[in-house]
PDB file of N, CA and C in Angstrom:
ATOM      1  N   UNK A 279      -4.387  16.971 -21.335  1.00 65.00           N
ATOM      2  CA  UNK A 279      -5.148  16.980 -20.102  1.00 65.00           C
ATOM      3  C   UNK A 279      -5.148  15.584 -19.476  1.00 65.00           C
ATOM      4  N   UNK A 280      -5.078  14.651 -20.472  1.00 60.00           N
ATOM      5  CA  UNK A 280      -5.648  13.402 -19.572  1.00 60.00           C
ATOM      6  C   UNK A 280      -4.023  12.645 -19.201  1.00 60.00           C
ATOM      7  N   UNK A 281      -2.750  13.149 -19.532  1.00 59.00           N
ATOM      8  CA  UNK A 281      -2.027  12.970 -19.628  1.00 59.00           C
ATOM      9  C   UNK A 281      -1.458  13.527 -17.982  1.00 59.00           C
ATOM     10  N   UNK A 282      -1.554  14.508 -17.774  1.00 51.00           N
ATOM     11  CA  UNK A 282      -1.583  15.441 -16.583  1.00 51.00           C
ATOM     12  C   UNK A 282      -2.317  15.033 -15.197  1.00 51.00           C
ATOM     13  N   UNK A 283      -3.772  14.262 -15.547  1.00 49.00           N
ATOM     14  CA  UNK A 283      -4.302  13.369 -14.565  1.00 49.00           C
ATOM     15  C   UNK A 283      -4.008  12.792 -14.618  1.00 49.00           C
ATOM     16  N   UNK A 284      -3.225  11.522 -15.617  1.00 49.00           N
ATOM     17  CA  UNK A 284      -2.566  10.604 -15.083  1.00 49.00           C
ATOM     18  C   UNK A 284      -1.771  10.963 -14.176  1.00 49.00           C
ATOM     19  N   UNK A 285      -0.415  11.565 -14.873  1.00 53.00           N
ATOM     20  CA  UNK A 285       0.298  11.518 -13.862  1.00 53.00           C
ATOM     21  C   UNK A 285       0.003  12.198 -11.981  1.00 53.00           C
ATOM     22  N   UNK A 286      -1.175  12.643 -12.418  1.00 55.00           N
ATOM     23  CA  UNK A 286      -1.533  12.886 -10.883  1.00 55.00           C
ATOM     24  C   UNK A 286      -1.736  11.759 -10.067  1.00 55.00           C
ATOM     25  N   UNK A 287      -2.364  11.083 -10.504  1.00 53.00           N
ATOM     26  CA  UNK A 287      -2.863   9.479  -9.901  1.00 53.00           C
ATOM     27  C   UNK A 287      -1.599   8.875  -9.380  1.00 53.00           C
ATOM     28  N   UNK A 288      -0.821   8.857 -10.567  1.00 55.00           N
ATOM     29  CA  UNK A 288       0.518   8.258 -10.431  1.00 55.00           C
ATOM     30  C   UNK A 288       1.340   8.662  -9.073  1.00 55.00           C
ATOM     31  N   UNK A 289       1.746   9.708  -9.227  1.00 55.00           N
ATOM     32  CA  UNK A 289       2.069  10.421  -7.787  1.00 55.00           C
ATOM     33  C   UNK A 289       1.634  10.221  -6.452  1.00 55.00           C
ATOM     34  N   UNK A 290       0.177  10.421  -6.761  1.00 58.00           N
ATOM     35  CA  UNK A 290      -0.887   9.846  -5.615  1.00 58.00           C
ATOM     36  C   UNK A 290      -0.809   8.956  -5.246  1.00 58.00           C
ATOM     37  N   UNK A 291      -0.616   7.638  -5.745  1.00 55.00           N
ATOM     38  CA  UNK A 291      -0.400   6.344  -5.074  1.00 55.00           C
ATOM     39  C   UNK A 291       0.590   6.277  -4.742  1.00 55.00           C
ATOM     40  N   UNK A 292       1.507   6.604  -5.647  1.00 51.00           N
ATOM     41  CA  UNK A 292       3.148   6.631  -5.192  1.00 51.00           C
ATOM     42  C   UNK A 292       3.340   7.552  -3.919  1.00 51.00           C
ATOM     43  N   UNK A 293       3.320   8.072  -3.612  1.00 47.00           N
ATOM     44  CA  UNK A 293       3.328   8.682  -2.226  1.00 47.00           C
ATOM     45  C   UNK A 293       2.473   8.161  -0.880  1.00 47.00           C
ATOM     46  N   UNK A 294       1.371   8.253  -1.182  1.00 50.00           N
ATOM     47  CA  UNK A 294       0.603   7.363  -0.164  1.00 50.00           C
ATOM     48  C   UNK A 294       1.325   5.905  -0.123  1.00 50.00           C
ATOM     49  N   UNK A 295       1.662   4.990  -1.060  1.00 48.00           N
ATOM     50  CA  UNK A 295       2.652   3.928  -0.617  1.00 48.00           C
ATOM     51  C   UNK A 295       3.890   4.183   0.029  1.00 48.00           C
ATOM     52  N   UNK A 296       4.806   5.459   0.026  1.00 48.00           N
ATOM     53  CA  UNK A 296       5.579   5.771   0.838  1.00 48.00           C
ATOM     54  C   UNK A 296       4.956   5.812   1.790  1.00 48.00           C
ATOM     55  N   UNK A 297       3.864   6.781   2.280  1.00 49.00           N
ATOM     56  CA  UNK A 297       3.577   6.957   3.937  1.00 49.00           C
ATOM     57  C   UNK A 297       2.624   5.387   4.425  1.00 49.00           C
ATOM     58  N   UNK A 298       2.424   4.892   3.611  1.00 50.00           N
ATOM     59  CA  UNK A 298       2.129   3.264   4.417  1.00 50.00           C
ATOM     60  C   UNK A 298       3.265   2.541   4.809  1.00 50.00           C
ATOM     61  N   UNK A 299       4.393   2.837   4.215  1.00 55.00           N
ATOM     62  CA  UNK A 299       5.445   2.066   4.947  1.00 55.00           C
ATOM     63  C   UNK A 299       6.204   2.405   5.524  1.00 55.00           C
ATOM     64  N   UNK A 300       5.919   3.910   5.401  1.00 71.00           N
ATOM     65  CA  UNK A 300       6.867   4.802   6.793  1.00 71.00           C
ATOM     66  C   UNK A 300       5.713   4.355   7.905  1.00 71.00           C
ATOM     67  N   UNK A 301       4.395   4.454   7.913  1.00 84.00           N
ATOM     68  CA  UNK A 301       3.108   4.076   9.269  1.00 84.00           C
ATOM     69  C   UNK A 301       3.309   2.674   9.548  1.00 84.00           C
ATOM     70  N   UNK A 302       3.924   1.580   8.716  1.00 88.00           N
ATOM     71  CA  UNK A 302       3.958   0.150   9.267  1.00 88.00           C
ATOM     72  C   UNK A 302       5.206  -0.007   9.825  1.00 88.00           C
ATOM     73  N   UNK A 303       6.057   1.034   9.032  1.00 87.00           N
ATOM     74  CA  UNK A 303       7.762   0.862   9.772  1.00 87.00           C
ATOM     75  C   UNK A 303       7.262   0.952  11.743  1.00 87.00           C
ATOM     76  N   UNK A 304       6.797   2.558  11.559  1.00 90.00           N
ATOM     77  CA  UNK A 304       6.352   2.683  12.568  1.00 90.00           C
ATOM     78  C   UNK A 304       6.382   1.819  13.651  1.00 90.00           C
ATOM     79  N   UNK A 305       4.795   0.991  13.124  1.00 90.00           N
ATOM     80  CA  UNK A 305       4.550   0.203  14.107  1.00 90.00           C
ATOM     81  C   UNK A 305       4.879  -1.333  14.254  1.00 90.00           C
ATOM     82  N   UNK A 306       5.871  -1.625  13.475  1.00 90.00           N
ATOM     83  CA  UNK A 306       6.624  -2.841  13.987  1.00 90.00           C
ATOM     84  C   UNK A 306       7.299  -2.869  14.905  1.00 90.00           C
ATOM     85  N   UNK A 307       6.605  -3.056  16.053  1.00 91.00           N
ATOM     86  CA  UNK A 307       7.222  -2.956  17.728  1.00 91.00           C
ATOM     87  C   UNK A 307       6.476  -4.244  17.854  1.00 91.00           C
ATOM     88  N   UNK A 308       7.510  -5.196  18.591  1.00 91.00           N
ATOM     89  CA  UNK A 308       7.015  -6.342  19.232  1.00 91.00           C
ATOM     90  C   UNK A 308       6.431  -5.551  21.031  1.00 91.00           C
ATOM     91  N   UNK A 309       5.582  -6.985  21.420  1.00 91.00           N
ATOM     92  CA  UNK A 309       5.186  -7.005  22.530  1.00 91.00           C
ATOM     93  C   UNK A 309       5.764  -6.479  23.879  1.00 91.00           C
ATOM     94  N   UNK A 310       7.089  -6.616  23.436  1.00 93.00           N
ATOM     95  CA  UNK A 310       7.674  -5.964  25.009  1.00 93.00           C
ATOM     96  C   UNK A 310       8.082  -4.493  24.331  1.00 93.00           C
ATOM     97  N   UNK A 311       8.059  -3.873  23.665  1.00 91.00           N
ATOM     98  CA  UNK A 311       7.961  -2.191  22.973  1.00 91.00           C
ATOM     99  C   UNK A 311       9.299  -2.460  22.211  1.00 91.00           C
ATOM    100  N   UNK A 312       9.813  -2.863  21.999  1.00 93.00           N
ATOM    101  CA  UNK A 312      11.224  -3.205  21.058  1.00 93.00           C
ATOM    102  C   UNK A 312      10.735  -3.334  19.245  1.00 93.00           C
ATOM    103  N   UNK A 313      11.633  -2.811  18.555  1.00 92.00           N
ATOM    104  CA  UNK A 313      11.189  -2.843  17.096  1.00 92.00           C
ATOM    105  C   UNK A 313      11.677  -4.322  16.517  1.00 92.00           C
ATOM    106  N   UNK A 314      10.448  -5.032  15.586  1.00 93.00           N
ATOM    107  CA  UNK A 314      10.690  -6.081  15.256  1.00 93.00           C
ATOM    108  C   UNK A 314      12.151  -5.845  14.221  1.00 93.00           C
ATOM    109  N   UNK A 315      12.849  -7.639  14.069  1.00 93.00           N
ATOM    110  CA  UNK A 315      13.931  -7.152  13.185  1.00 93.00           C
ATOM    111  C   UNK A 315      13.694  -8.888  12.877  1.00 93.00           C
ATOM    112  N   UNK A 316      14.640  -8.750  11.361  1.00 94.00           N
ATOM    113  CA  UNK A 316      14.505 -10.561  11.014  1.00 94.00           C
ATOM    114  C   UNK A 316      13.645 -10.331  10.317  1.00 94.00           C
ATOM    115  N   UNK A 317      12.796 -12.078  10.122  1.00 95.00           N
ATOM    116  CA  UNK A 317      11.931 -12.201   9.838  1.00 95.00           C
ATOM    117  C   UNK A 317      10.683 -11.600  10.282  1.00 95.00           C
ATOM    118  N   UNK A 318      10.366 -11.581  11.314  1.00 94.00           N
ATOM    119  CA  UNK A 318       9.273 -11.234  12.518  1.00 94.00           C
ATOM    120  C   UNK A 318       9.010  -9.350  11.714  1.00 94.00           C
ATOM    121  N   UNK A 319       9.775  -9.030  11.045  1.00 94.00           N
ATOM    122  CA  UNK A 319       9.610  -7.776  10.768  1.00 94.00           C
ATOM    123  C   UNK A 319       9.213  -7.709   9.075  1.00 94.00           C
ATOM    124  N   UNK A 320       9.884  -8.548   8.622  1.00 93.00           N
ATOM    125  CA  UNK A 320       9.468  -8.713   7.095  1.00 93.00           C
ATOM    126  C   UNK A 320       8.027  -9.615   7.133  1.00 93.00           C
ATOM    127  N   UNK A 321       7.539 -10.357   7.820  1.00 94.00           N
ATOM    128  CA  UNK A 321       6.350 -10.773   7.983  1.00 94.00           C
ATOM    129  C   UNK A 321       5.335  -9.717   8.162  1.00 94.00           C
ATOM    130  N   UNK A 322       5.617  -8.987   9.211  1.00 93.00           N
ATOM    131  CA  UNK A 322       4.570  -7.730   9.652  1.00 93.00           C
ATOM    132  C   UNK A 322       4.268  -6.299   8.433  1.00 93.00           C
ATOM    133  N   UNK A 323       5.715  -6.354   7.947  1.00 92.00           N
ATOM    134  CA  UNK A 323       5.777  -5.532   6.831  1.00 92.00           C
ATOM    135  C   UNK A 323       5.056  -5.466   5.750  1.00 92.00           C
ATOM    136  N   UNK A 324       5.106  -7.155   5.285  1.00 90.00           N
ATOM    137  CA  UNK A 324       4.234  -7.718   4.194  1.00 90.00           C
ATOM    138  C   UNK A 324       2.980  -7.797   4.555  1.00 90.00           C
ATOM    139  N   UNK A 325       2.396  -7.973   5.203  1.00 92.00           N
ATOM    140  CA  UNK A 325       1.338  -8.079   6.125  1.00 92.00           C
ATOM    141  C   UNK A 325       0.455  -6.704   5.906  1.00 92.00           C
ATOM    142  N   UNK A 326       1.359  -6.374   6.563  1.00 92.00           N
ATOM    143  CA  UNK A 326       0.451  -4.267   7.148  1.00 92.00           C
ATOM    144  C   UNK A 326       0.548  -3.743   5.475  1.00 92.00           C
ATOM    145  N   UNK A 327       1.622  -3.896   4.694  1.00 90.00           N
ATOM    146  CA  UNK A 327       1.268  -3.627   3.657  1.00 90.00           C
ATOM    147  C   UNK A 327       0.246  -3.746   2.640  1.00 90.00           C
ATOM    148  N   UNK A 328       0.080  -5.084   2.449  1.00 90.00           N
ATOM    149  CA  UNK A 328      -1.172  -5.884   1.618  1.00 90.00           C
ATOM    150  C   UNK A 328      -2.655  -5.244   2.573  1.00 90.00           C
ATOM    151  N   UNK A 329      -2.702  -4.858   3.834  1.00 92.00           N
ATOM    152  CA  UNK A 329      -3.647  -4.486   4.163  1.00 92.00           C
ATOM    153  C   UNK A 329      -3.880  -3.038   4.149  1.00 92.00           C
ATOM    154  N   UNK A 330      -2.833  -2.194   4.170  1.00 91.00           N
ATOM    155  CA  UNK A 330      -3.302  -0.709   3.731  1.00 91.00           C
ATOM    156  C   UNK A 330      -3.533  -0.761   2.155  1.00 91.00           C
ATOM    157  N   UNK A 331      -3.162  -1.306   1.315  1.00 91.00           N
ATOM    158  CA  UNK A 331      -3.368  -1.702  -0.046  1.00 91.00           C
ATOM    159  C   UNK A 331      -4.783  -1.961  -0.404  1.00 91.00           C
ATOM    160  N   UNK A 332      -5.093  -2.975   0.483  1.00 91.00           N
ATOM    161  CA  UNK A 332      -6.533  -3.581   0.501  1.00 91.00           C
ATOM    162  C   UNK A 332      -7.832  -2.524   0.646  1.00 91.00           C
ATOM    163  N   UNK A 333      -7.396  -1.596   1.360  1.00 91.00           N
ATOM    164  CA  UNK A 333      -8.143  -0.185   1.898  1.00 91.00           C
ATOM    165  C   UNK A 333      -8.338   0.419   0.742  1.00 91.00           C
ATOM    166  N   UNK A 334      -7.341   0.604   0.313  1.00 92.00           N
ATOM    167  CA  UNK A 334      -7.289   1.689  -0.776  1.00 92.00           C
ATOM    168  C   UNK A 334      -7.502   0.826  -2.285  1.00 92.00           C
ATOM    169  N   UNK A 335      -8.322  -0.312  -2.370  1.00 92.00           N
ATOM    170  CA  UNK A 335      -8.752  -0.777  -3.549  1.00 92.00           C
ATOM    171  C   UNK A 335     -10.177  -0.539  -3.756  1.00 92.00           C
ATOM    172  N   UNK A 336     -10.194   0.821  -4.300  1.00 93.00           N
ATOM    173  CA  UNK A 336     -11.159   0.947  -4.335  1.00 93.00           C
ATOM    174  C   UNK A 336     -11.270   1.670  -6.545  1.00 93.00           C
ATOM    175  N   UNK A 337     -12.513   0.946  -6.931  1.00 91.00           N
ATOM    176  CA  UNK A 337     -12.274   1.931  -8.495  1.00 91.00           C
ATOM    177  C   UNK A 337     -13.099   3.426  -8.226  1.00 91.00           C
ATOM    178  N   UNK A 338     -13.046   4.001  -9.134  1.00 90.00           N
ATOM    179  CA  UNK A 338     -13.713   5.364  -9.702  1.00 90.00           C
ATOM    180  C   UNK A 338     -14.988   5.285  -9.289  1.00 90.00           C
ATOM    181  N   UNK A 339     -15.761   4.665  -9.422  1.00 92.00           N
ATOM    182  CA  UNK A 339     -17.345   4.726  -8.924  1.00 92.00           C
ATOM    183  C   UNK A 339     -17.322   4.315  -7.909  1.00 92.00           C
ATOM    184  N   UNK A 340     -16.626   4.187  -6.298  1.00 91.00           N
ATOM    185  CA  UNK A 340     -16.442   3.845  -5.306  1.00 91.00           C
ATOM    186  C   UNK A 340     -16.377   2.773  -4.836  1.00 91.00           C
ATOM    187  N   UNK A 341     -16.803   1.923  -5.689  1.00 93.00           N
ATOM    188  CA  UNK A 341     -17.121   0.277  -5.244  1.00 93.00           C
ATOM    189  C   UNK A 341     -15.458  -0.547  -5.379  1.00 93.00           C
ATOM    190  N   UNK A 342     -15.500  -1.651  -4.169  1.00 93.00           N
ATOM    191  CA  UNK A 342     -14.171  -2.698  -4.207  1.00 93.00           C
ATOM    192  C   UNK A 342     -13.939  -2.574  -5.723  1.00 93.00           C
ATOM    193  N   UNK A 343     -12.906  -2.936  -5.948  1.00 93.00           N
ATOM    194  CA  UNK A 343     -12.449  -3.870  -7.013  1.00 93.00           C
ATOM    195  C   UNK A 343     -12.448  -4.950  -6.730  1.00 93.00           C
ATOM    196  N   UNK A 344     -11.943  -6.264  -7.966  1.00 94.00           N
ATOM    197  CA  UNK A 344     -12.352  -7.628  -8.208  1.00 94.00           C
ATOM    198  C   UNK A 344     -11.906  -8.025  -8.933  1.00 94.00           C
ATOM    199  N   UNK A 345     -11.174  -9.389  -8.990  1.00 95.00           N
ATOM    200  CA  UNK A 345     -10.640  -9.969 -10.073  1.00 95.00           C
ATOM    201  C   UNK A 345      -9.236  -9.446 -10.442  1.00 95.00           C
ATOM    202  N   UNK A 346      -9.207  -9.167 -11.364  1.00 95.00           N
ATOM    203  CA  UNK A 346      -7.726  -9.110 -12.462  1.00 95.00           C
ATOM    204  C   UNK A 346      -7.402  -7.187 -11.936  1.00 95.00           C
ATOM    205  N   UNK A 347      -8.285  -6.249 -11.953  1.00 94.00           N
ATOM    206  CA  UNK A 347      -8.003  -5.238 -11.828  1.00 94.00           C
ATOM    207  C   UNK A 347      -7.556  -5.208 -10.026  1.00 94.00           C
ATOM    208  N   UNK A 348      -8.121  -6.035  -9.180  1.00 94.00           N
ATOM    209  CA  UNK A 348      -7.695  -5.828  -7.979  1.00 94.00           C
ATOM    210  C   UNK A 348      -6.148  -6.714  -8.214  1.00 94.00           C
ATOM    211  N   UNK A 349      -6.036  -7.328  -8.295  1.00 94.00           N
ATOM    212  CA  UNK A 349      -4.934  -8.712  -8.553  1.00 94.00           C
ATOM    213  C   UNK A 349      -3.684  -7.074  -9.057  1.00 94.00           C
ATOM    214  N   UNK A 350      -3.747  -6.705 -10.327  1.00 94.00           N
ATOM    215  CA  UNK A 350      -3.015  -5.874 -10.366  1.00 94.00           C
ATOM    216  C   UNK A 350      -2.881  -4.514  -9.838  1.00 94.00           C
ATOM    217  N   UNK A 351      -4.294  -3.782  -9.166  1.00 94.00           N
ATOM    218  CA  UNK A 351      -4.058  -2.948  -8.358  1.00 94.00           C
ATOM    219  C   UNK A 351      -2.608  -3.398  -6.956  1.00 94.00           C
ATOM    220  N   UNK A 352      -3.168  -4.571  -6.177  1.00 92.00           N
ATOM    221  CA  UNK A 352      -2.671  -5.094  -5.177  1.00 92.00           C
ATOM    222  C   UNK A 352      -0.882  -5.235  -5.481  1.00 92.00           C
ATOM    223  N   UNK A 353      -0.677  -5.418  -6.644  1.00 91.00           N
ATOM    224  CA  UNK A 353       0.702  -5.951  -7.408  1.00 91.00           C
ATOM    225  C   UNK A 353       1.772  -4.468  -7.410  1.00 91.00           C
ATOM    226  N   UNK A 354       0.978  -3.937  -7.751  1.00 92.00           N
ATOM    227  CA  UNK A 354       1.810  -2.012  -8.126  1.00 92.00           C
ATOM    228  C   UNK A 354       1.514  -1.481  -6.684  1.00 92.00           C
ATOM    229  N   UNK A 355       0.604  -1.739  -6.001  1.00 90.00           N
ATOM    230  CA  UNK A 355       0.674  -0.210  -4.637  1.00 90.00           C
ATOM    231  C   UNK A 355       1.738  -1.664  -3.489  1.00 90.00           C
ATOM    232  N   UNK A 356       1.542  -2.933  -3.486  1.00 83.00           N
ATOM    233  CA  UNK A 356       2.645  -3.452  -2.595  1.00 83.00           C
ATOM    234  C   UNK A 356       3.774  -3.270  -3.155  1.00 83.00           C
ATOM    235  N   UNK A 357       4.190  -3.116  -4.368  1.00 82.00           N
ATOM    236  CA  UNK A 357       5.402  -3.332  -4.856  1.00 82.00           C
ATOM    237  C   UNK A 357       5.901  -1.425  -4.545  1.00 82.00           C
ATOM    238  N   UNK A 358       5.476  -0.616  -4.441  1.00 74.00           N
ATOM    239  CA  UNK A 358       5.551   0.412  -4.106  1.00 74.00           C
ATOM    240  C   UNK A 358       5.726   1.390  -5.677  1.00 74.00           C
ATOM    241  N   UNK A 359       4.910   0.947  -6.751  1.00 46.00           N
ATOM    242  CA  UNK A 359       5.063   1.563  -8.182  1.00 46.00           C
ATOM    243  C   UNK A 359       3.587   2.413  -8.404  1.00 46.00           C
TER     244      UNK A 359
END
């Protein structure tokens, strides 16, 4: 059983980190409506990433995380694992 919720979790993040970077691909459009490219796009990428990440750091009893468990939450959902 607890083997089975893991891997649910697992999935769960892993997918929701796909659709955060299909939603930031998205919206990397510079100012005049053109899609960023270069740097200007790997900046925004890293960026929008670490912040949908940030959203979703949350533990089991609803409250932020902190410390070492956020540090490695933040490490696996940017890295997309």
């Amino acid at each position: 059983m607890k083997k089975l919720l893991l891997a649910a979790v697992v999935v769960t993040f892993a997918a929701g980190t796909a659709f955060a970077q299909d939603s930031c691909a998205t919206k990397a459009v510079g100012k005049d409506g053109k899609p960023l490219a270069g740097a200007a796009k790997t900046s925004f990428m890293k960026k929008c990433m670490a912040d949908e990440c940030a959203a979703k750091a949350v533990g089991s009893d609803g409250k932020p995380l902190a410390g070492a468990a956020k540090t490695s939450f933040m490490k696996k959902c940017e890295k997309g694992a």
